Amino acid sequence: LDSEKFLDKLEAAGKEMLETGKGKGSKELNEGLKRETCTLELPAVRTEPIADTKLYAEVTESIFVVCGLYKTPQTPVKGDKKRKVPADDAWELAFSTAFAVTADGVLTTSRHFFGDPQPCEVFLVADSQGKIYPVEEILAADEKKDTCLFRIQAEGLKPLPLGKSIPPGSKARVVSHPGYFFWFFSAGQVGNHFEEDGANWVNITADFGQGSSGAPVFDEFGNVIGQVTSTLTLFATGPAEEEPAVARRRIPVQAKPTEEKPEVLPKTPPKKKKKKEKPMVPPPEEQGEPQMVFKTCTPVEAIRSLIKQP
């Protein structure tokens, strides 16, 4: 996959949707974030182990790129900080990962992708063959558990079966879109389960990065046992932040994989919550060497909690 051409194609499709009125953005879709459940019929779980290579070949067409187009902020006129000019053609892309839950167009991704403070003018989805769909509707979402169900107009998709949480030490595999590396495979194990702020989470050792949010985490049978959410880096003196930051990356459309790394806009700031006092986090120069990165995922039960089966 040529990443540069793929990003150009997403931009062109998003602009066309805006021009023809076929696309929807944050303004039209965000009302759906208030819905708590929807009724869906889910596929049966798998019961036979599946090898890594076969899993990748089978699930690739079930995993999508979710993309949002937004305009860059107005830029100051050189020599006159009070005057600003709009960047009319300066579209940028935000993207995450999604996967099919039903054959008739219901997908799931991380809730924070649609709920980010930076609104998008239009949201679209692309499959592994390059076919592009507009996002039609958000069906249900849970901000605390960071998961979201939405619909595209599609038939004949291959939904991924939702399994159940598995214990630490169990095999875990991910297919996602970190940075410019679309449909990237990684494997590891379940590290642990933990509870934070009234929600359950699972850490895995399979790699992922910004752009992977919403990706499926598979067990040894190919059932989904979680959904990628965030990362947290541990430094020699302790966690770099008081709580995990939401993993989402905004990539300038014009950037090329071979050029300098694109500017990463600030991550979604954590909400202020009443908590017990924690040790003061030292400044970056005192944090010491990075030691490890915790890869945090939403457990599959959070996705199931949005679904009522007929």
mmCIF file of C-alpha atoms in Angstrom:
data_model
loop_
_atom_site.group_PDB
_atom_site.id
_atom_site.type_symbol
_atom_site.label_atom_id
_atom_site.label_comp_id
_atom_site.label_asym_id
_atom_site.label_seq_id
_atom_site.Cartn_x
_atom_site.Cartn_y
_atom_site.Cartn_z
ATOM 1 C CA LEU A 1 0.000 0.000 0.000
ATOM 2 C CA ASP A 2 1.390 3.397 -1.036
ATOM 3 C CA SER A 3 0.631 5.470 2.081
ATOM 4 C CA GLU A 4 0.974 8.830 0.326
ATOM 5 C CA LYS A 5 -1.471 7.895 -2.441
ATOM 6 C CA PHE A 6 -3.828 6.371 0.102
ATOM 7 C CA LEU A 7 -3.916 9.566 2.168
ATOM 8 C CA ASP A 8 -4.443 11.628 -0.982
ATOM 9 C CA LYS A 9 -7.351 9.368 -1.924
ATOM 10 C CA LEU A 10 -8.950 9.792 1.507
ATOM 11 C CA GLU A 11 -8.608 13.572 1.284
ATOM 12 C CA ALA A 12 -10.086 13.707 -2.211
ATOM 13 C CA ALA A 13 -13.006 11.478 -1.211
ATOM 14 C CA GLY A 14 -13.733 13.571 1.874
ATOM 15 C CA LYS A 15 -13.713 16.823 -0.101
ATOM 16 C CA GLU A 16 -16.034 15.307 -2.699
ATOM 17 C CA MET A 17 -18.442 14.210 0.023
ATOM 18 C CA LEU A 18 -18.510 17.755 1.354
ATOM 19 C CA GLU A 19 -19.093 19.230 -2.092
ATOM 20 C CA THR A 20 -21.924 16.815 -2.917
ATOM 21 C CA GLY A 21 -23.510 16.882 0.542
ATOM 22 C CA LYS A 22 -23.082 13.118 0.992
ATOM 23 C CA GLY A 23 -20.785 13.307 3.999
ATOM 24 C CA LYS A 24 -21.436 14.006 7.673
ATOM 25 C CA GLY A 25 -19.153 15.583 10.245
ATOM 26 C CA SER A 26 -19.076 16.147 13.990
ATOM 27 C CA LYS A 27 -22.024 18.544 13.865
ATOM 28 C CA GLU A 28 -24.330 15.940 12.296
ATOM 29 C CA LEU A 29 -23.015 12.840 14.065
ATOM 30 C CA ASN A 30 -22.280 13.846 17.650
ATOM 31 C CA GLU A 31 -25.897 13.511 18.769
ATOM 32 C CA GLY A 32 -25.454 9.757 18.391
ATOM 33 C CA LEU A 33 -22.745 9.765 21.064
ATOM 34 C CA LYS A 34 -25.542 10.145 23.644
ATOM 35 C CA ARG A 35 -27.117 6.804 22.738
ATOM 36 C CA GLU A 36 -26.284 4.041 25.179
ATOM 37 C CA THR A 37 -27.353 0.868 23.342
ATOM 38 C CA CYS A 38 -28.529 -0.517 20.018
ATOM 39 C CA THR A 39 -29.901 -3.864 18.832
ATOM 40 C CA LEU A 40 -27.600 -6.026 16.707
ATOM 41 C CA GLU A 41 -27.262 -9.679 15.754
ATOM 42 C CA LEU A 42 -23.719 -10.911 16.338
ATOM 43 C CA PRO A 43 -21.790 -13.711 14.608
ATOM 44 C CA ALA A 44 -20.920 -16.925 16.445
ATOM 45 C CA VAL A 45 -17.540 -17.199 18.150
ATOM 46 C CA ARG A 46 -14.722 -19.269 16.689
ATOM 47 C CA THR A 47 -13.647 -22.452 18.465
ATOM 48 C CA GLU A 48 -10.595 -23.610 16.502
ATOM 49 C CA PRO A 49 -7.123 -22.084 16.947
ATOM 50 C CA ILE A 50 -5.863 -20.064 13.984
ATOM 51 C CA ALA A 51 -2.252 -19.338 13.037
ATOM 52 C CA ASP A 52 -0.957 -15.770 12.778
ATOM 53 C CA THR A 53 -0.549 -15.769 9.002
ATOM 54 C CA LYS A 54 -3.991 -17.227 8.402
ATOM 55 C CA LEU A 55 -5.596 -14.845 10.887
ATOM 56 C CA TYR A 56 -4.069 -11.832 9.154
ATOM 57 C CA ALA A 57 -5.228 -13.019 5.736
ATOM 58 C CA GLU A 58 -8.780 -13.594 6.977
ATOM 59 C CA VAL A 59 -9.364 -10.461 9.067
ATOM 60 C CA THR A 60 -7.740 -7.784 6.894
ATOM 61 C CA GLU A 61 -10.912 -7.140 4.905
ATOM 62 C CA SER A 62 -12.875 -6.778 8.167
ATOM 63 C CA ILE A 63 -10.642 -3.980 9.462
ATOM 64 C CA PHE A 64 -11.097 -0.388 8.262
ATOM 65 C CA VAL A 65 -9.447 3.006 8.382
ATOM 66 C CA VAL A 66 -11.698 5.666 9.903
ATOM 67 C CA CYS A 67 -10.779 9.152 8.741
ATOM 68 C CA GLY A 68 -11.878 12.665 9.685
ATOM 69 C CA LEU A 69 -11.102 15.812 7.667
ATOM 70 C CA TYR A 70 -10.687 19.141 9.411
ATOM 71 C CA LYS A 71 -9.309 22.541 8.509
ATOM 72 C CA THR A 72 -6.132 23.890 10.043
ATOM 73 C CA PRO A 73 -6.567 26.940 12.299
ATOM 74 C CA GLN A 74 -6.300 30.359 10.755
ATOM 75 C CA THR A 75 -2.702 31.530 10.415
ATOM 76 C CA PRO A 76 -1.321 34.979 11.374
ATOM 77 C CA VAL A 77 -0.256 37.299 8.559
ATOM 78 C CA LYS A 78 3.514 37.705 8.570
ATOM 79 C CA GLY A 79 4.439 40.982 10.229
ATOM 80 C CA ASP A 80 0.919 41.561 11.606
ATOM 81 C CA LYS A 81 -0.079 39.220 14.442
ATOM 82 C CA LYS A 82 -3.555 40.739 14.703
ATOM 83 C CA ARG A 83 -4.525 39.830 11.138
ATOM 84 C CA LYS A 84 -5.227 36.251 10.184
ATOM 85 C CA VAL A 85 -5.988 34.519 6.918
ATOM 86 C CA PRO A 86 -7.994 31.297 6.619
ATOM 87 C CA ALA A 87 -6.155 28.239 5.336
ATOM 88 C CA ASP A 88 -8.914 27.369 2.858
ATOM 89 C CA ASP A 89 -7.163 24.447 1.192
ATOM 90 C CA ALA A 90 -5.177 23.231 4.198
ATOM 91 C CA TRP A 91 -7.099 20.098 5.041
ATOM 92 C CA GLU A 92 -5.646 17.695 7.558
ATOM 93 C CA LEU A 93 -6.546 14.100 8.359
ATOM 94 C CA ALA A 94 -7.210 12.403 11.663
ATOM 95 C CA PHE A 95 -7.551 8.659 11.551
ATOM 96 C CA SER A 96 -8.132 5.594 13.700
ATOM 97 C CA THR A 97 -8.945 1.908 13.245
ATOM 98 C CA ALA A 98 -12.359 0.229 13.127
ATOM 99 C CA PHE A 99 -13.675 -3.263 12.465
ATOM 100 C CA ALA A 100 -16.923 -4.795 11.294
ATOM 101 C CA VAL A 101 -19.375 -6.056 13.914
ATOM 102 C CA THR A 102 -22.215 -6.972 11.537
ATOM 103 C CA ALA A 103 -22.427 -7.839 7.843
ATOM 104 C CA ASP A 104 -24.762 -4.911 7.112
ATOM 105 C CA GLY A 105 -22.366 -2.078 7.918
ATOM 106 C CA VAL A 106 -22.024 -1.696 11.695
ATOM 107 C CA LEU A 107 -18.437 -0.975 12.781
ATOM 108 C CA THR A 108 -16.801 -0.162 16.094
ATOM 109 C CA THR A 109 -13.933 2.166 17.024
ATOM 110 C CA SER A 110 -12.774 4.137 20.079
ATOM 111 C CA ARG A 111 -15.304 6.662 21.302
ATOM 112 C CA HIS A 112 -12.599 9.324 21.740
ATOM 113 C CA PHE A 113 -12.079 9.461 17.971
ATOM 114 C CA PHE A 114 -15.523 10.986 17.418
ATOM 115 C CA GLY A 115 -15.568 12.882 20.706
ATOM 116 C CA ASP A 116 -12.275 14.752 20.345
ATOM 117 C CA PRO A 117 -12.471 18.521 20.998
ATOM 118 C CA GLN A 118 -11.223 19.127 17.429
ATOM 119 C CA PRO A 119 -14.398 18.766 15.308
ATOM 120 C CA CYS A 120 -14.154 17.256 11.844
ATOM 121 C CA GLU A 121 -16.090 18.449 8.807
ATOM 122 C CA VAL A 122 -16.613 14.950 7.456
ATOM 123 C CA PHE A 123 -15.944 11.349 8.526
ATOM 124 C CA LEU A 124 -15.325 8.504 6.106
ATOM 125 C CA VAL A 125 -14.192 4.885 6.176
ATOM 126 C CA ALA A 126 -11.907 2.923 3.830
ATOM 127 C CA ASP A 127 -11.470 -0.839 3.527
ATOM 128 C CA SER A 128 -8.349 -2.793 2.562
ATOM 129 C CA GLN A 129 -9.359 -2.706 -1.121
ATOM 130 C CA GLY A 130 -9.593 1.088 -1.134
ATOM 131 C CA LYS A 131 -13.388 1.317 -1.217
ATOM 132 C CA ILE A 132 -14.592 4.375 0.672
ATOM 133 C CA TYR A 133 -17.845 4.923 2.576
ATOM 134 C CA PRO A 134 -19.260 7.942 4.425
ATOM 135 C CA VAL A 135 -20.093 7.485 8.099
ATOM 136 C CA GLU A 136 -23.896 7.564 8.278
ATOM 137 C CA GLU A 137 -24.744 7.424 11.981
ATOM 138 C CA ILE A 138 -23.374 6.794 15.459
ATOM 139 C CA LEU A 139 -25.499 4.057 16.999
ATOM 140 C CA ALA A 140 -24.238 3.904 20.593
ATOM 141 C CA ALA A 141 -21.227 4.981 22.633
ATOM 142 C CA ASP A 142 -19.704 4.846 26.098
ATOM 143 C CA GLU A 143 -17.246 7.591 26.985
ATOM 144 C CA LYS A 144 -16.006 5.985 30.212
ATOM 145 C CA LYS A 145 -15.288 2.651 28.482
ATOM 146 C CA ASP A 146 -14.042 4.419 25.331
ATOM 147 C CA THR A 147 -15.960 2.455 22.712
ATOM 148 C CA CYS A 148 -18.443 3.377 19.997
ATOM 149 C CA LEU A 149 -20.649 1.680 17.377
ATOM 150 C CA PHE A 150 -21.432 3.406 14.082
ATOM 151 C CA ARG A 151 -22.909 2.586 10.696
ATOM 152 C CA ILE A 152 -21.847 2.842 7.064
ATOM 153 C CA GLN A 153 -23.962 1.925 4.035
ATOM 154 C CA ALA A 154 -22.495 -1.471 3.199
ATOM 155 C CA GLU A 155 -23.626 -5.057 2.727
ATOM 156 C CA GLY A 156 -21.762 -8.331 2.728
ATOM 157 C CA LEU A 157 -19.079 -7.346 5.234
ATOM 158 C CA LYS A 158 -17.276 -10.039 7.197
ATOM 159 C CA PRO A 159 -17.939 -9.273 10.881
ATOM 160 C CA LEU A 160 -15.404 -10.285 13.509
ATOM 161 C CA PRO A 161 -16.749 -12.490 16.320
ATOM 162 C CA LEU A 162 -16.763 -11.002 19.818
ATOM 163 C CA GLY A 163 -15.220 -13.399 22.335
ATOM 164 C CA LYS A 164 -14.601 -12.852 26.041
ATOM 165 C CA SER A 165 -11.757 -11.597 28.210
ATOM 166 C CA ILE A 166 -8.872 -14.016 28.719
ATOM 167 C CA PRO A 167 -6.331 -14.277 31.573
ATOM 168 C CA PRO A 168 -2.809 -12.798 31.686
ATOM 169 C CA GLY A 169 -0.304 -14.877 29.759
ATOM 170 C CA SER A 170 -2.808 -15.664 26.988
ATOM 171 C CA LYS A 171 -1.911 -14.908 23.364
ATOM 172 C CA ALA A 172 -2.997 -11.507 22.011
ATOM 173 C CA ARG A 173 -2.749 -10.242 18.407
ATOM 174 C CA VAL A 174 -3.534 -6.848 16.865
ATOM 175 C CA VAL A 175 -4.073 -5.561 13.317
ATOM 176 C CA SER A 176 -4.190 -1.752 13.213
ATOM 177 C CA HIS A 177 -2.944 1.445 11.540
ATOM 178 C CA PRO A 178 -0.088 2.974 13.587
ATOM 179 C CA GLY A 179 1.188 6.116 11.870
ATOM 180 C CA TYR A 180 1.573 5.513 8.149
ATOM 181 C CA PHE A 181 1.736 1.729 8.543
ATOM 182 C CA PHE A 182 -1.735 0.584 7.578
ATOM 183 C CA TRP A 183 -2.902 -2.983 8.366
ATOM 184 C CA PHE A 184 0.067 -3.620 10.637
ATOM 185 C CA PHE A 185 0.239 -6.954 12.510
ATOM 186 C CA SER A 186 1.715 -7.412 15.983
ATOM 187 C CA ALA A 187 1.540 -10.165 18.582
ATOM 188 C CA GLY A 188 2.149 -10.599 22.297
ATOM 189 C CA GLN A 189 0.311 -11.637 25.430
ATOM 190 C CA VAL A 190 -2.273 -10.306 27.827
ATOM 191 C CA GLY A 191 -0.278 -8.517 30.547
ATOM 192 C CA ASN A 192 -2.908 -7.845 33.200
ATOM 193 C CA HIS A 193 -6.417 -6.623 33.916
ATOM 194 C CA PHE A 194 -7.082 -3.561 36.049
ATOM 195 C CA GLU A 195 -9.847 -1.204 37.135
ATOM 196 C CA GLU A 196 -9.627 2.575 37.001
ATOM 197 C CA ASP A 197 -12.266 5.232 37.556
ATOM 198 C CA GLY A 198 -15.059 2.701 37.526
ATOM 199 C CA ALA A 199 -14.067 1.030 34.233
ATOM 200 C CA ASN A 200 -12.214 -2.195 33.481
ATOM 201 C CA TRP A 201 -9.131 -2.277 31.224
ATOM 202 C CA VAL A 202 -6.608 -4.786 29.932
ATOM 203 C CA ASN A 203 -2.923 -4.308 29.116
ATOM 204 C CA ILE A 204 -1.288 -6.328 26.324
ATOM 205 C CA THR A 205 2.289 -6.603 25.065
ATOM 206 C CA ALA A 206 1.430 -6.583 21.339
ATOM 207 C CA ASP A 207 2.595 -3.289 19.804
ATOM 208 C CA PHE A 208 0.366 -0.473 18.590
ATOM 209 C CA GLY A 209 0.591 3.321 18.270
ATOM 210 C CA GLN A 210 -1.350 6.461 17.442
ATOM 211 C CA GLY A 211 -3.779 5.642 14.646
ATOM 212 C CA SER A 212 -4.431 2.200 16.166
ATOM 213 C CA SER A 213 -7.264 3.367 18.422
ATOM 214 C CA GLY A 214 -10.311 1.141 17.982
ATOM 215 C CA ALA A 215 -8.396 -1.823 16.548
ATOM 216 C CA PRO A 216 -9.369 -5.395 17.426
ATOM 217 C CA VAL A 217 -7.295 -7.528 19.782
ATOM 218 C CA PHE A 218 -7.593 -11.234 18.965
ATOM 219 C CA ASP A 219 -7.235 -14.413 21.030
ATOM 220 C CA GLU A 220 -5.769 -17.691 19.774
ATOM 221 C CA PHE A 221 -9.048 -18.552 18.017
ATOM 222 C CA GLY A 222 -9.444 -15.228 16.193
ATOM 223 C CA ASN A 223 -12.185 -13.895 18.468
ATOM 224 C CA VAL A 224 -12.040 -10.243 19.514
ATOM 225 C CA ILE A 225 -11.137 -9.961 23.207
ATOM 226 C CA GLY A 226 -10.461 -6.222 23.339
ATOM 227 C CA GLN A 227 -10.138 -2.929 21.505
ATOM 228 C CA VAL A 228 -7.048 -0.687 21.388
ATOM 229 C CA THR A 229 -7.381 2.468 23.487
ATOM 230 C CA SER A 230 -4.191 4.184 24.730
ATOM 231 C CA THR A 231 -0.554 3.979 25.783
ATOM 232 C CA LEU A 232 1.310 5.101 28.891
ATOM 233 C CA THR A 233 5.117 5.362 29.082
ATOM 234 C CA LEU A 234 6.886 4.413 32.307
ATOM 235 C CA PHE A 235 10.082 6.325 33.023
ATOM 236 C CA ALA A 236 12.763 5.479 35.551
ATOM 237 C CA THR A 237 11.177 7.776 38.146
ATOM 238 C CA GLY A 238 7.589 6.662 37.528
ATOM 239 C CA PRO A 239 4.688 7.294 35.105
ATOM 240 C CA ALA A 240 5.141 10.299 32.829
ATOM 241 C CA GLU A 241 1.527 11.324 33.421
ATOM 242 C CA GLU A 242 -0.956 10.867 36.222
ATOM 243 C CA GLU A 243 -3.260 8.866 33.980
ATOM 244 C CA PRO A 244 -3.119 7.357 30.479
ATOM 245 C CA ALA A 245 -3.536 9.877 27.663
ATOM 246 C CA VAL A 246 -5.951 9.150 24.834
ATOM 247 C CA ALA A 247 -4.060 7.723 21.863
ATOM 248 C CA ARG A 248 -4.922 9.653 18.737
ATOM 249 C CA ARG A 249 -2.693 11.193 16.096
ATOM 250 C CA ARG A 250 -3.449 13.943 13.602
ATOM 251 C CA ILE A 251 -1.410 13.663 10.429
ATOM 252 C CA PRO A 252 -1.033 16.503 7.937
ATOM 253 C CA VAL A 253 -2.370 15.241 4.612
ATOM 254 C CA GLN A 254 0.592 16.516 2.648
ATOM 255 C CA ALA A 255 3.191 14.730 4.779
ATOM 256 C CA LYS A 256 5.081 11.870 3.181
ATOM 257 C CA PRO A 257 6.397 8.784 5.017
ATOM 258 C CA THR A 258 9.935 9.518 3.824
ATOM 259 C CA GLU A 259 9.921 13.134 4.968
ATOM 260 C CA GLU A 260 10.294 14.535 8.458
ATOM 261 C CA LYS A 261 7.764 13.295 10.959
ATOM 262 C CA PRO A 262 4.573 15.363 10.847
ATOM 263 C CA GLU A 263 3.650 17.571 13.737
ATOM 264 C CA VAL A 264 1.555 15.759 16.293
ATOM 265 C CA LEU A 265 -1.116 17.994 17.773
ATOM 266 C CA PRO A 266 -1.738 17.838 21.525
ATOM 267 C CA LYS A 267 -3.501 14.750 22.780
ATOM 268 C CA THR A 268 -6.982 14.991 24.211
ATOM 269 C CA PRO A 269 -6.451 16.346 27.749
ATOM 270 C CA PRO A 270 -7.653 14.093 30.571
ATOM 271 C CA LYS A 271 -10.799 15.248 32.294
ATOM 272 C CA LYS A 272 -10.396 16.674 35.750
ATOM 273 C CA LYS A 273 -11.621 14.189 38.328
ATOM 274 C CA LYS A 274 -11.507 14.105 42.085
ATOM 275 C CA LYS A 275 -8.792 11.647 43.022
ATOM 276 C CA LYS A 276 -6.613 10.763 45.920
ATOM 277 C CA GLU A 277 -3.422 12.741 46.035
ATOM 278 C CA LYS A 278 -0.612 11.235 43.984
ATOM 279 C CA PRO A 279 3.114 11.884 44.088
ATOM 280 C CA MET A 280 4.152 14.933 42.101
ATOM 281 C CA VAL A 281 5.270 14.015 38.576
ATOM 282 C CA PRO A 282 8.850 15.204 37.993
ATOM 283 C CA PRO A 283 9.683 17.420 34.993
ATOM 284 C CA PRO A 284 10.883 15.659 31.799
ATOM 285 C CA GLU A 285 14.561 16.333 32.503
ATOM 286 C CA GLU A 286 14.215 14.479 35.829
ATOM 287 C CA GLN A 287 12.167 11.534 34.619
ATOM 288 C CA GLY A 288 15.180 9.482 33.558
ATOM 289 C CA GLU A 289 15.251 6.862 30.829
ATOM 290 C CA PRO A 290 12.001 5.404 29.469
ATOM 291 C CA GLN A 291 11.576 1.836 30.700
ATOM 292 C CA MET A 292 8.422 0.416 29.106
ATOM 293 C CA VAL A 293 5.139 1.341 27.448
ATOM 294 C CA PHE A 294 1.850 0.037 28.774
ATOM 295 C CA LYS A 295 -0.549 -0.830 25.938
ATOM 296 C CA THR A 296 -4.073 -0.371 27.267
ATOM 297 C CA CYS A 297 -7.208 -1.811 25.682
ATOM 298 C CA THR A 298 -10.931 -1.760 26.284
ATOM 299 C CA PRO A 299 -12.121 -5.301 27.135
ATOM 300 C CA VAL A 300 -14.623 -6.851 24.734
ATOM 301 C CA GLU A 301 -17.335 -6.794 27.412
ATOM 302 C CA ALA A 302 -17.453 -3.003 26.994
ATOM 303 C CA ILE A 303 -18.418 -3.414 23.330
ATOM 304 C CA ARG A 304 -20.997 -6.042 24.262
ATOM 305 C CA SER A 305 -22.520 -3.667 26.821
ATOM 306 C CA LEU A 306 -23.613 -1.380 23.944
ATOM 307 C CA ILE A 307 -25.431 -4.200 22.164
ATOM 308 C CA LYS A 308 -28.866 -5.685 22.711
ATOM 309 C CA GLN A 309 -29.279 -8.897 20.760
ATOM 310 C CA PRO A 310 -32.693 -9.619 19.173
#
